[in-house]
Tab-separated table of C-alpha atoms and ligand atoms in Angstrom:
chain	number	residue	atom	x	y	z
A	1	MET	CA	17.349	18.307	42.300
A	2	PRO	CA	15.479	21.640	42.052
A	3	VAL	CA	15.022	24.076	44.925
A	4	MET	CA	11.906	25.993	45.812
A	5	ALA	CA	12.406	28.805	47.647
A	6	TYR	CA	8.864	29.257	49.592
A	7	SER	CA	9.107	31.922	51.660
A	8	PRO	CA	11.564	34.250	49.427
A	9	ILE	CA	10.728	37.430	51.039
A	10	GLU	CA	10.833	35.837	54.450
A	11	GLN	CA	7.035	36.684	55.012
A	12	GLY	CA	7.806	40.335	54.205
A	13	ARG	CA	10.248	40.651	56.841
A	14	LEU	CA	13.120	40.744	54.249
A	15	VAL	CA	11.923	44.163	52.719
A	16	THR	CA	13.338	45.900	56.136
A	17	ASP	CA	16.755	44.142	56.091
A	18	GLU	CA	19.745	46.849	56.489
A	19	GLY	CA	21.954	44.699	54.339
A	20	LEU	CA	19.449	44.140	51.358
A	21	GLY	CA	18.325	47.833	51.690
A	22	GLU	CA	21.839	49.068	51.166
A	23	VAL	CA	22.185	46.767	48.181
A	24	ALA	CA	19.052	47.689	46.700
A	25	GLY	CA	19.779	51.465	47.339
A	26	GLU	CA	23.142	51.235	45.332
A	27	LEU	CA	21.294	49.633	42.379
A	28	GLY	CA	17.991	51.485	42.192
A	29	VAL	CA	15.695	48.678	42.952
A	30	THR	CA	13.857	47.207	45.947
A	31	PRO	CA	14.954	45.038	48.683
A	32	ALA	CA	12.350	42.564	47.546
A	33	GLN	CA	13.877	42.384	43.931
A	34	VAL	CA	17.522	41.926	45.306
A	35	ALA	CA	16.186	39.071	47.383
A	36	LEU	CA	14.445	37.494	44.356
A	37	ALA	CA	17.166	38.152	41.881
A	38	TRP	CA	19.851	36.625	44.261
A	39	LEU	CA	17.821	33.281	44.771
A	40	LEU	CA	17.065	33.263	40.886
A	41	ALA	CA	20.948	33.618	40.033
A	42	ARG	CA	21.571	30.035	41.323
A	43	ASP	CA	20.786	27.040	38.902
A	44	GLY	CA	17.983	24.979	39.661
A	45	VAL	CA	16.164	27.465	42.179
A	46	ILE	CA	12.904	28.668	41.916
A	47	ALA	CA	10.915	31.166	44.028
A	48	ILE	CA	7.278	31.659	44.780
A	49	PRO	CA	6.712	34.990	46.439
A	50	LYS	CA	3.368	35.732	47.538
A	51	ALA	CA	2.192	39.143	46.576
A	52	GLY	CA	-1.140	40.831	47.444
A	53	THR	CA	-1.045	43.874	45.318
A	54	VAL	CA	-0.638	44.120	41.453
A	55	GLU	CA	2.425	46.741	42.264
A	56	HIS	CA	4.007	43.805	44.181
A	57	VAL	CA	3.452	41.403	41.395
A	58	ARG	CA	4.988	43.694	38.747
A	59	GLU	CA	7.840	44.493	40.971
A	60	ASN	CA	8.483	40.492	41.775
A	61	ARG	CA	8.314	39.993	37.968
A	62	ALA	CA	10.870	42.615	37.014
A	63	ALA	CA	13.074	41.062	39.654
A	64	ALA	CA	13.351	38.017	37.230
A	65	ASP	CA	15.076	40.249	34.701
A	66	LEU	CA	17.611	41.744	37.469
A	67	ALA	CA	21.106	40.593	36.642
A	68	LEU	CA	23.146	40.957	39.817
A	69	LEU	CA	26.952	41.222	39.409
A	70	PRO	CA	29.208	38.586	40.592
A	71	GLU	CA	30.570	40.998	43.327
A	72	THR	CA	27.017	41.872	44.280
A	73	LEU	CA	26.182	38.081	44.652
A	74	ALA	CA	29.211	37.360	46.723
A	75	ARG	CA	28.155	40.413	49.095
A	76	LEU	CA	24.948	38.682	49.506
A	77	ASP	CA	26.254	35.345	49.835
A	78	ALA	CA	28.247	36.409	52.823
A	79	MET	CA	25.153	38.632	54.475
A	80	PHE	CA	23.211	35.262	53.994
A	81	PRO	CA	25.334	32.147	54.517
A	82	LEU	CA	24.318	28.645	53.764
A	83	SER	CA	23.902	26.586	57.334
A	84	GLY	CA	26.904	24.557	58.107
A	85	GLY	CA	24.669	21.184	57.402
A	86	PRO	CA	21.180	19.844	57.168
A	87	VAL	CA	18.585	21.517	59.244
A	88	PRO	CA	14.826	20.915	59.724
A	89	LEU	CA	12.509	22.508	57.206
A	90	ALA	CA	10.961	25.451	59.174
A	91	ILE	CA	7.269	24.977	59.221
A	92	LEU	CA	5.364	28.371	58.406
B	1	NAP	N1	3.339	24.623	50.974
B	1	NAP	C1	4.280	25.209	52.105
B	1	NAP	O1	4.699	24.297	53.114
B	1	NAP	C2	4.270	26.643	51.874
B	1	NAP	C3	5.244	26.983	53.123
B	1	NAP	C4	5.450	28.529	53.040
B	1	NAP	C5	4.833	29.322	51.956
B	1	NAP	N2	3.972	28.645	51.272
B	1	NAP	C6	3.113	29.528	50.141
B	1	NAP	O2	4.227	30.266	49.444
B	1	NAP	C7	3.547	31.642	49.133
B	1	NAP	C8	4.957	32.403	49.622
B	1	NAP	O3	4.818	32.343	51.328
B	1	NAP	P1	5.280	33.471	52.476
B	1	NAP	O4	4.111	34.336	52.305
B	1	NAP	O5	5.701	32.919	53.262
B	1	NAP	O6	6.457	34.394	51.742
B	1	NAP	P2	6.934	35.646	50.975
B	1	NAP	O7	6.682	35.263	49.544
B	1	NAP	O8	8.234	35.625	51.260
B	1	NAP	O9	6.406	36.806	51.689
B	1	NAP	C9	5.102	37.511	51.241
B	1	NAP	C10	5.173	38.731	51.929
B	1	NAP	O10	5.874	39.625	51.210
B	1	NAP	C11	5.299	40.616	50.782
B	1	NAP	N3	5.560	41.092	49.440
B	1	NAP	C12	5.578	40.648	48.157
B	1	NAP	N4	6.411	41.058	47.279
B	1	NAP	C13	6.774	42.270	47.680
B	1	NAP	C14	7.484	43.403	47.423
B	1	NAP	N5	7.716	43.466	46.051
B	1	NAP	N6	7.795	44.366	47.966
B	1	NAP	C15	7.330	44.245	49.547
B	1	NAP	N7	6.885	43.189	50.202
B	1	NAP	C16	6.476	42.245	49.245
B	1	NAP	C17	3.809	40.158	50.899
B	1	NAP	O11	2.908	41.410	50.947
B	1	NAP	P3	1.501	41.660	49.971
B	1	NAP	O12	0.755	40.567	50.246
B	1	NAP	O13	1.273	43.194	50.649
B	1	NAP	O14	1.876	41.703	48.394
B	1	NAP	C18	3.847	39.388	51.851
B	1	NAP	O15	3.453	40.240	53.086
B	1	NAP	C19	2.629	31.737	49.715
B	1	NAP	O16	1.711	31.490	48.605
B	1	NAP	C20	2.382	30.635	50.940
B	1	NAP	O17	1.109	30.127	50.896
B	1	NAP	C21	3.701	27.133	51.086
């Protein structure tokens, strides 16, 4: 079943996440791009970021071409672990 990340930048809050910022700095990309590339690396996952500027649209599109290494994906998995079981869908 496909999964849709409907708030993939957490309504903008992820751009100031310290861990994402570290990874982004090492790769020379932005935190938003790391967040999107991490999601898109998973089979069957799509992301629908909302962008209000052309710059953000371009940046987010470029994230689709960002291939993260397995060790980077594992690092991000550890930073943002899955929940232990079913949780209610957040209403935004
Ligand atoms: N149907 C539903 O139940 C449902 C639920 C949630 C969301 N949605 C829809 O899904 C879309 C996304 O929702 P969302 O706003 O919650 O989440 P989001 O895409 O995670 O976050 C959007 C925020 O991230 C910022 N942003 C986007 N790209 C960026 C970039 N490259 N760098 C820095 N900041 C960036 C945007 O700023 P700028 O505007 O300045 O670009 C905006 O403040 C919206 O169209 C929303 O309506 C639908």
